[in-house]
Short mmCIF file of C-alpha atoms and ligand atoms in Angstrom, two decimals:
data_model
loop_
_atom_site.label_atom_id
_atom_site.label_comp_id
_atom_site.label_asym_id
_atom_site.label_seq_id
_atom_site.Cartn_x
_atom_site.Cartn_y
_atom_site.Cartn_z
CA UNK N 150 0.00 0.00 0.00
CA UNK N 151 2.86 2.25 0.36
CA UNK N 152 5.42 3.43 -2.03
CA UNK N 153 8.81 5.18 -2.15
CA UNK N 154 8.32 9.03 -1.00
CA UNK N 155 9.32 10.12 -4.19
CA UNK N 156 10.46 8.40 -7.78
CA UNK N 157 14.20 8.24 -8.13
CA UNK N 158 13.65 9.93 -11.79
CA UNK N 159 12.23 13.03 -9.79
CA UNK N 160 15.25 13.41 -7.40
CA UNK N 161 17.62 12.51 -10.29
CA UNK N 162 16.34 15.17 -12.43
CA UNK N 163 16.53 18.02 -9.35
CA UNK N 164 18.63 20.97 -10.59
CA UNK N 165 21.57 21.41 -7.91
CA UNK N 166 22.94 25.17 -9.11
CA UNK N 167 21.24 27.91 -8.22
CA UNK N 168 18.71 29.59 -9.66
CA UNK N 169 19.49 33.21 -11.01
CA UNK N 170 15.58 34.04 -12.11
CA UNK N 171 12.55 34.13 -10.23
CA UNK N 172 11.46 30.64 -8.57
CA UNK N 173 7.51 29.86 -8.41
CA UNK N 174 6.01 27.43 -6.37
CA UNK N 175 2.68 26.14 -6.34
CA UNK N 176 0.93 24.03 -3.49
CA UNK N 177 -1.80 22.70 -2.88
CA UNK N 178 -4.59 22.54 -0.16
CA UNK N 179 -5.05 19.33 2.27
CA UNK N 180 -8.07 17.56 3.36
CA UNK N 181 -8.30 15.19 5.96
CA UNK N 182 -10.27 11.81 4.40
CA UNK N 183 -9.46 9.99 8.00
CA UNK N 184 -8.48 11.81 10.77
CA UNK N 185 -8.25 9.58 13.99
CA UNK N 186 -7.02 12.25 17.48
CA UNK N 187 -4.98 9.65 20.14
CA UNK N 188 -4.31 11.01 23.38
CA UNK N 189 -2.11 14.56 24.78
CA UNK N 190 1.07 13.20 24.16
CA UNK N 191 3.56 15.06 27.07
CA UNK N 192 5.03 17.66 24.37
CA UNK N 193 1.49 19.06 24.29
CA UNK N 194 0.43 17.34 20.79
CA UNK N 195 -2.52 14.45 20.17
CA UNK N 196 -1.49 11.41 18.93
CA UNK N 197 -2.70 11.37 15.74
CA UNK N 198 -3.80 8.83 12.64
CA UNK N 199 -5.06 10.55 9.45
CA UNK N 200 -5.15 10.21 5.59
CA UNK N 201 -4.17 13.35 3.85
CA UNK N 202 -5.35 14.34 0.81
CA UNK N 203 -4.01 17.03 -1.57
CA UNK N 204 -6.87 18.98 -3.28
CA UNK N 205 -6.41 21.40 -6.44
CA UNK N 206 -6.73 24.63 -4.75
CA UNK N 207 -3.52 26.52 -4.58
CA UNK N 208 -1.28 29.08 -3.03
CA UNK N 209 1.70 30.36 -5.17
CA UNK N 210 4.83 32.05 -4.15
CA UNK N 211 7.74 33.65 -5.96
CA UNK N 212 11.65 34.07 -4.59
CA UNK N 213 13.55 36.27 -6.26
CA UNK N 214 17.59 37.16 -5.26
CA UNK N 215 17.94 39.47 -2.48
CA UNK N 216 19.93 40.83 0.26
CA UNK N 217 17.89 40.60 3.32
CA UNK N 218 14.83 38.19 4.19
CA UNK N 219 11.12 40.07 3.04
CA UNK N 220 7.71 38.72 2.16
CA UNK N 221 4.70 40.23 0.61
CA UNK N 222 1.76 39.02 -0.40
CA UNK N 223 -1.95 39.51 -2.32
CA UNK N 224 -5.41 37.64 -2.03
CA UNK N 225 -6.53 35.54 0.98
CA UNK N 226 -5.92 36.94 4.06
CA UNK N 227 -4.13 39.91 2.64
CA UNK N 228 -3.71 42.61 5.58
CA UNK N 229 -4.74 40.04 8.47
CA UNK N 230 -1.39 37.99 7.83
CA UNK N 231 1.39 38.91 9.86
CA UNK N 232 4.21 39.23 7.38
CA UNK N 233 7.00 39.51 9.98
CA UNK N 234 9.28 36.66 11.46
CA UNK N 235 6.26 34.79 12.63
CA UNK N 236 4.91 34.12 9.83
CA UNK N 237 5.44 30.33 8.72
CA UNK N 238 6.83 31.07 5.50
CA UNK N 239 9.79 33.28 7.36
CA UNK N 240 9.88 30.50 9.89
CA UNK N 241 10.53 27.74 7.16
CA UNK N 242 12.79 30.17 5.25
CA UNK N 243 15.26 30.82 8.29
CA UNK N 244 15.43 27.02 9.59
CA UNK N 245 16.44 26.08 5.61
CA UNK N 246 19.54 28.75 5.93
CA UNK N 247 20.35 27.82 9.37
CA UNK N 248 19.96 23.85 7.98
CA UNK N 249 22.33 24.31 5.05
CA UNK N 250 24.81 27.62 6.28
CA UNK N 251 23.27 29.61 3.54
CA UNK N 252 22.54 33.30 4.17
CA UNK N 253 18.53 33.70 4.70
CA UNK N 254 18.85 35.97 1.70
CA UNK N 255 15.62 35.98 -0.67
CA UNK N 256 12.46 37.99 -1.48
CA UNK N 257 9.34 35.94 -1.45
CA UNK N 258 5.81 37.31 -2.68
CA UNK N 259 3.22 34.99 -1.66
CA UNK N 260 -0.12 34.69 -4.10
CA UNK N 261 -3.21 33.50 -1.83
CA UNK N 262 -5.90 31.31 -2.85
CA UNK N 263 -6.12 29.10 0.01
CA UNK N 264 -7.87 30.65 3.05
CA UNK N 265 -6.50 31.46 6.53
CA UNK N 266 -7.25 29.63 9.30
CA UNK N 267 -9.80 27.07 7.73
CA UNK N 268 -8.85 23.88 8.22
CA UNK N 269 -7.31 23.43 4.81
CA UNK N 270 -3.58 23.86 6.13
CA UNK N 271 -2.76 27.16 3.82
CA UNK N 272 -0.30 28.33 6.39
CA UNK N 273 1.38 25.07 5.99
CA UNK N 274 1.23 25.06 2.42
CA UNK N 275 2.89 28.31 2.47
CA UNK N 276 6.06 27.00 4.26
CA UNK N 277 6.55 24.27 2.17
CA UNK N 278 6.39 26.14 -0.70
CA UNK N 279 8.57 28.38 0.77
CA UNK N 280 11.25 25.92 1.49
CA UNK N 281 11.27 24.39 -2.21
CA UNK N 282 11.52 27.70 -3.62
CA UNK N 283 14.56 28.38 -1.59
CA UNK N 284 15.87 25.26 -1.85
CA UNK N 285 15.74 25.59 -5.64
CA UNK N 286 16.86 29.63 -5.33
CA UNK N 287 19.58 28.89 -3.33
CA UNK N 288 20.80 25.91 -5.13
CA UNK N 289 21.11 23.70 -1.59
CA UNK N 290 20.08 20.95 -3.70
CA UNK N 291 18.35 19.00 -0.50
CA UNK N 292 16.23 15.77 -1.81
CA UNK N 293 12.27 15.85 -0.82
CA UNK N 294 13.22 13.98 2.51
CA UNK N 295 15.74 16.19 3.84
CA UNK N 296 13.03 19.18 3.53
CA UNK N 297 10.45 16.92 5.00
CA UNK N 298 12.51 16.39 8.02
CA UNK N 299 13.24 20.60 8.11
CA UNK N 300 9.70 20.65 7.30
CA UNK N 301 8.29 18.24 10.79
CA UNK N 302 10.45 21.22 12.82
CA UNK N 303 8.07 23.99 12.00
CA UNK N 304 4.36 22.17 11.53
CA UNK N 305 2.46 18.76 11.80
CA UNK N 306 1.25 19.18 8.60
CA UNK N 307 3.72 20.59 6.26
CA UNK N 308 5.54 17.64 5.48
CA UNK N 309 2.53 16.13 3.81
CA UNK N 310 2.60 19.90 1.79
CA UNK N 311 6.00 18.91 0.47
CA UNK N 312 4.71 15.39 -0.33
CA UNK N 313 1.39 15.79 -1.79
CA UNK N 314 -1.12 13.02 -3.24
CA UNK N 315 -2.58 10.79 -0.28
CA UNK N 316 -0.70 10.11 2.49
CA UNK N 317 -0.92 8.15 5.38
CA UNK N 318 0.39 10.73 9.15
CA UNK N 319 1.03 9.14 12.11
CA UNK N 320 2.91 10.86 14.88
CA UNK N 321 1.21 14.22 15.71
CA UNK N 322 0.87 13.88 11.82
CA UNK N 323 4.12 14.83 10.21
CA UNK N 324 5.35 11.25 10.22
CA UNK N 325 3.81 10.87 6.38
CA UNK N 326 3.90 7.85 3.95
CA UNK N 327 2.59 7.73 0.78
CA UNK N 328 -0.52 5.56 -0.24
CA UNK N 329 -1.10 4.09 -3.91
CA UNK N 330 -4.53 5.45 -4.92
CA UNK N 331 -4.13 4.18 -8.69
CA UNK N 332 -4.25 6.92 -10.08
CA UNK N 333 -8.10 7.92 -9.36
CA UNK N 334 -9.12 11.23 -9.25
CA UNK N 335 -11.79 12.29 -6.85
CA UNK N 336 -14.29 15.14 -7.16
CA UNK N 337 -14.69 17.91 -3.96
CA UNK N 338 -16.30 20.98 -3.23
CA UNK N 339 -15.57 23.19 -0.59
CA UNK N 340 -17.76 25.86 1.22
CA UNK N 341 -15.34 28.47 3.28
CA UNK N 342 -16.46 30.04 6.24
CA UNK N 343 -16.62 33.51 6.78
CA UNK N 344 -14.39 33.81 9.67
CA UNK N 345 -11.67 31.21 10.33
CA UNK N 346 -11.19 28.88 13.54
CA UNK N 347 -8.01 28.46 15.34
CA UNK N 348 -6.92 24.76 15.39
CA UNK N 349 -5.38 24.61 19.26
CA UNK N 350 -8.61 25.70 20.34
CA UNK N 351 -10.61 23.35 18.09
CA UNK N 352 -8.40 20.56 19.53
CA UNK N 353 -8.60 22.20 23.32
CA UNK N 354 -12.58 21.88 22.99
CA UNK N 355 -11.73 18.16 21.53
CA UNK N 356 -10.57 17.15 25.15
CA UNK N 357 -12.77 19.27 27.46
CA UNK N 358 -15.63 17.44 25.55
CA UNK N 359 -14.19 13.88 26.81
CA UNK N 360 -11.91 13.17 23.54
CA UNK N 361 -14.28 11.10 22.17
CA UNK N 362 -13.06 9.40 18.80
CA UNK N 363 -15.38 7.67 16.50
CA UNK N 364 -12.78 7.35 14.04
CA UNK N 365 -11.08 3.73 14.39
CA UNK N 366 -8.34 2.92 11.90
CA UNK N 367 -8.67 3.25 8.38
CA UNK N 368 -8.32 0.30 6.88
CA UNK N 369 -12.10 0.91 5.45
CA UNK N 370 -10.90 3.98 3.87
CA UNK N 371 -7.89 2.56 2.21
CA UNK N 372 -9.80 0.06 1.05
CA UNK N 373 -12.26 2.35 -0.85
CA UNK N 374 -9.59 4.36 -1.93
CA UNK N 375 -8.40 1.09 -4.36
CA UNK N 376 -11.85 0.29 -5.30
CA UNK N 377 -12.56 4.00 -6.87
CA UNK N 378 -16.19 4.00 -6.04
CA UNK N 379 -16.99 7.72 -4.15
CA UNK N 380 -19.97 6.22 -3.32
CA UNK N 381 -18.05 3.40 -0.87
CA UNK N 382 -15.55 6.01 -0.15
CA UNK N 383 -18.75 8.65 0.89
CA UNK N 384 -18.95 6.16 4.04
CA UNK N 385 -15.56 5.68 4.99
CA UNK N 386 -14.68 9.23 5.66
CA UNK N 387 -14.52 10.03 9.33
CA UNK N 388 -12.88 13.48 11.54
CA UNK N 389 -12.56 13.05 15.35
CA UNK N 390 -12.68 17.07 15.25
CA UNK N 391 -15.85 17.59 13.48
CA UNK N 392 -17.64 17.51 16.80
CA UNK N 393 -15.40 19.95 18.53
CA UNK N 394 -15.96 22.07 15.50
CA UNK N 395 -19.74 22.07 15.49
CA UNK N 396 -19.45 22.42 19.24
CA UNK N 397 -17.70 26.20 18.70
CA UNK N 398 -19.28 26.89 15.69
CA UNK N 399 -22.76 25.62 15.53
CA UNK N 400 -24.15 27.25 12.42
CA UNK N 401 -22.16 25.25 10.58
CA UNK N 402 -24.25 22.50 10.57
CA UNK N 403 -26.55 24.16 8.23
CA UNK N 404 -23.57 24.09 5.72
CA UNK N 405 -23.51 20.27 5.78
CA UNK N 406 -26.92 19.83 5.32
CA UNK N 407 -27.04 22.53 2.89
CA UNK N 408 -23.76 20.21 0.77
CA UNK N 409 -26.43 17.18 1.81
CA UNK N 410 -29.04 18.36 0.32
CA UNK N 411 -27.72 19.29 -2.91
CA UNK N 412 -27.24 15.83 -3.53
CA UNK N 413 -23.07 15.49 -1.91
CA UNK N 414 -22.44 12.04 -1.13
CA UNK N 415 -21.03 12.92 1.92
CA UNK N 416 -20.13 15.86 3.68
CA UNK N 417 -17.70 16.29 7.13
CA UNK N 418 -15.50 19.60 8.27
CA UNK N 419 -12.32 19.59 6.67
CA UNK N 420 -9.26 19.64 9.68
CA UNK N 421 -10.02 21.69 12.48
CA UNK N 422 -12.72 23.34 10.43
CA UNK N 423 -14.40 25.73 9.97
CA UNK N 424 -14.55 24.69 6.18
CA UNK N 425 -17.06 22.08 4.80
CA UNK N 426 -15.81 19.27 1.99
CA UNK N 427 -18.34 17.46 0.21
CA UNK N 428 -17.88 14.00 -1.94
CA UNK N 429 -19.14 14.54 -5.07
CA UNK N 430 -19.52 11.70 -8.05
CA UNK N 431 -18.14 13.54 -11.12
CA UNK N 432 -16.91 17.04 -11.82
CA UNK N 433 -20.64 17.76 -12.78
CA UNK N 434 -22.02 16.51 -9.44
CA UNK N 435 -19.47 18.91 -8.16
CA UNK N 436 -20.24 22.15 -10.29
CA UNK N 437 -24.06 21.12 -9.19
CA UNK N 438 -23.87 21.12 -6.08
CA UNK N 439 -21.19 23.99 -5.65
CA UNK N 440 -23.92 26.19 -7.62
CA UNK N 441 -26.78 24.93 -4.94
CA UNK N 442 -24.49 25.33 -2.23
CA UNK N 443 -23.86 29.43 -3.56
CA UNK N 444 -27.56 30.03 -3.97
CA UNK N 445 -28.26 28.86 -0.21
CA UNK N 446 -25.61 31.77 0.98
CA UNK N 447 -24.68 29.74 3.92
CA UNK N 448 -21.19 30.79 3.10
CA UNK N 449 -18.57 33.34 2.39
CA UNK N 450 -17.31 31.34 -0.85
CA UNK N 451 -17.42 27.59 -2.60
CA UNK N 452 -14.95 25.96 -4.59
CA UNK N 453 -14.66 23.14 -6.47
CA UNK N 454 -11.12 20.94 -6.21
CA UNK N 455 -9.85 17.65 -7.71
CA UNK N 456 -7.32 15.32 -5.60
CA UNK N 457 -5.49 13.79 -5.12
CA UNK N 458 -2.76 16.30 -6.52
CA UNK N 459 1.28 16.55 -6.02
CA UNK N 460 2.87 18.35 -2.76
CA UNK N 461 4.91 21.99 -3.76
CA UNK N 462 6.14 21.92 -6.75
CA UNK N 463 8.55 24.36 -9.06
CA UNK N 464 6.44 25.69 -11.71
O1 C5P M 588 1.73 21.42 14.31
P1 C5P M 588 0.93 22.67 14.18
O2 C5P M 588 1.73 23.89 14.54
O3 C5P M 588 0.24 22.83 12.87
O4 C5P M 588 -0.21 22.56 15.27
C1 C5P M 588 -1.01 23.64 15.62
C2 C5P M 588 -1.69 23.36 16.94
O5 C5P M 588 -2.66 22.31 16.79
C3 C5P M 588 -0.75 22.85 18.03
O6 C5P M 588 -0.18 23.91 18.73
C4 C5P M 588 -1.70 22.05 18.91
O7 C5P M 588 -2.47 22.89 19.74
C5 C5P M 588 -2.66 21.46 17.90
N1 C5P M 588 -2.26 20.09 17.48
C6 C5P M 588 -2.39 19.05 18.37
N2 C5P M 588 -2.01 17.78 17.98
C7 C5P M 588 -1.53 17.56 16.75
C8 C5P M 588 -1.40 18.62 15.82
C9 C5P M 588 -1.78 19.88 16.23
O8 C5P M 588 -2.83 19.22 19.51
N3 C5P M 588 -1.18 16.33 16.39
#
């Protein structure tokens, strides 16, 4: 069920000089298809077990040469985004200089698709980008793994970003393997909340409501996966966090009902929430119900993504 993180042709072929142009990235967005929550571990994080899935809807960002570290940005999130040293990207940026002795030299410009704080891991997107742009910039030359491993220092989920496709996380989630889906492409629509939810408090309300998990281990979903049927997969798709979700944000159990009733096969929170994913059979199914889902206004915006899709990649 599992297969080499990446094809030998793909490292092979991975320029090792640096770049002197501009250096795009694009990654995608994740979804969670399983996502089983263990116990507090004593570092603070839940045990986790969860299938990631990479979903078409992307986040872009440029490095260019430069003589000190800046980032700027334009679309989702534009203004509320801290652009200074907290930000993940200048997080990721910093530990891949301090990794490899190169100066932390670059300027990034960050285009936003993905939206903040939704469950749909943008900010993590955003630092793996950022470290395969620099990576390439710089010419450092690191394989996929080596960033992976930089990558498990600054987020649970961003060495799935780097990865891409569907991917089995186990330790607090950035212990990733890859898992053969044959090639299938699946059919999602999303409906984005207005205003975001912050995933430590999603997983604080998680324990003070007992830590109940009805997720067991996926075996069902895997099993789905191979047999390419969204209607067996519709079933299989589970998220220990939805409750907590609903819990803080109750309204949005209108928006599953609303995806339900427009025919979705199945609909859950994606993450920590607050955004919605439906299962949808086709790409039609999908622009369907994404046009229902708009006419029912029971949310700022709805998109329609395909997955699975690769991790950051240089454009
Ligand atoms: O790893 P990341 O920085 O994305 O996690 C954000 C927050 O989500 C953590 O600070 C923690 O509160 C929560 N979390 C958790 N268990 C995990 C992953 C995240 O409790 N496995």
């Amino acid at each position: 069920m599992t297969e080499p993180l990446f094809s030998e042709d793909e490292e092979f072929d991975r320029p090792r000089l640096a770049a002197h142009g501009p250096v795009r990235v694009r990654v995608p967005a994740k979804i969670n298809l399983h996502l089983h929550v263990g116990p507090v571990r004593s570092d603070g994080f839940h045990e986790l077990t969860t299938v990631y899935h990479a979903i078409g809807l992307y986040d872009e960002i440029t490095a260019r040469r430069g003589d000190t570290l800046t980032l700027t940005m334009e679309g989702e999130g534009t203004g509320e985004l801290s652009l200074g040293e907290d930000n993940l990207v200048m997080r990721a940026v910093r530990a891949l200089a301090a990794e490899t002795g190169h100066d932390a030299h670059a300027r990034l410009h960050l285009k936003k698709q993905i939206p903040i704080a939704a469950g749909l891991a943008g900010g993590s997107a955003d630092a793996a980008a950022a470290l395969v742009a620099c990576d390439q910039l710089w010419g450092t030359g690191l394989s996929r793994d080596d960033l992976a491993v930089i990558a498990a220092t600054l987020g649970s989920d961003i060495p799935f970003l780097v990865l891409g496709g569907t991917a089995l996380g186990t330790g607090r989630g950035e212990l990733v393997s890859p898992i053969l889906t044959g090639g299938h492409t699946w059919h999602w629509v999303l409906a984005v909340a207005e205003e975001g939810l912050s995933t430590p408090v999603v997983y604080r309300a998680f324990d003070e409501l007992g830590g109940h998990t009805s997720a067991g281990p996926p075996d069902g979903l895997m099993a789905a996966l191979r047999q390419r049927n969204p209607e067996v997969l519709a079933n299989e798709l589970a998220n220990d966090l939805q409750a907590a979700a609903l819990h803080l944000r109750p309204e949005l159990q209108q928006v599953l009902d609303a995806g339900l009733d427009a025919g979705a096969l199945a609909g859950m929170i994606s993450g920590s929430g607050p955004t919605c994913v439906f299962l949808a059979e086709d790409a039609r199914h999908a622009a369907l119900i994404a046009a229902d889902l708009e006419e029912s206004r029971c949310c700022r915006a709805v998109r329609t993504a395909v997955g699975p899709v690769p991790g950051a990649r240089v454009l």
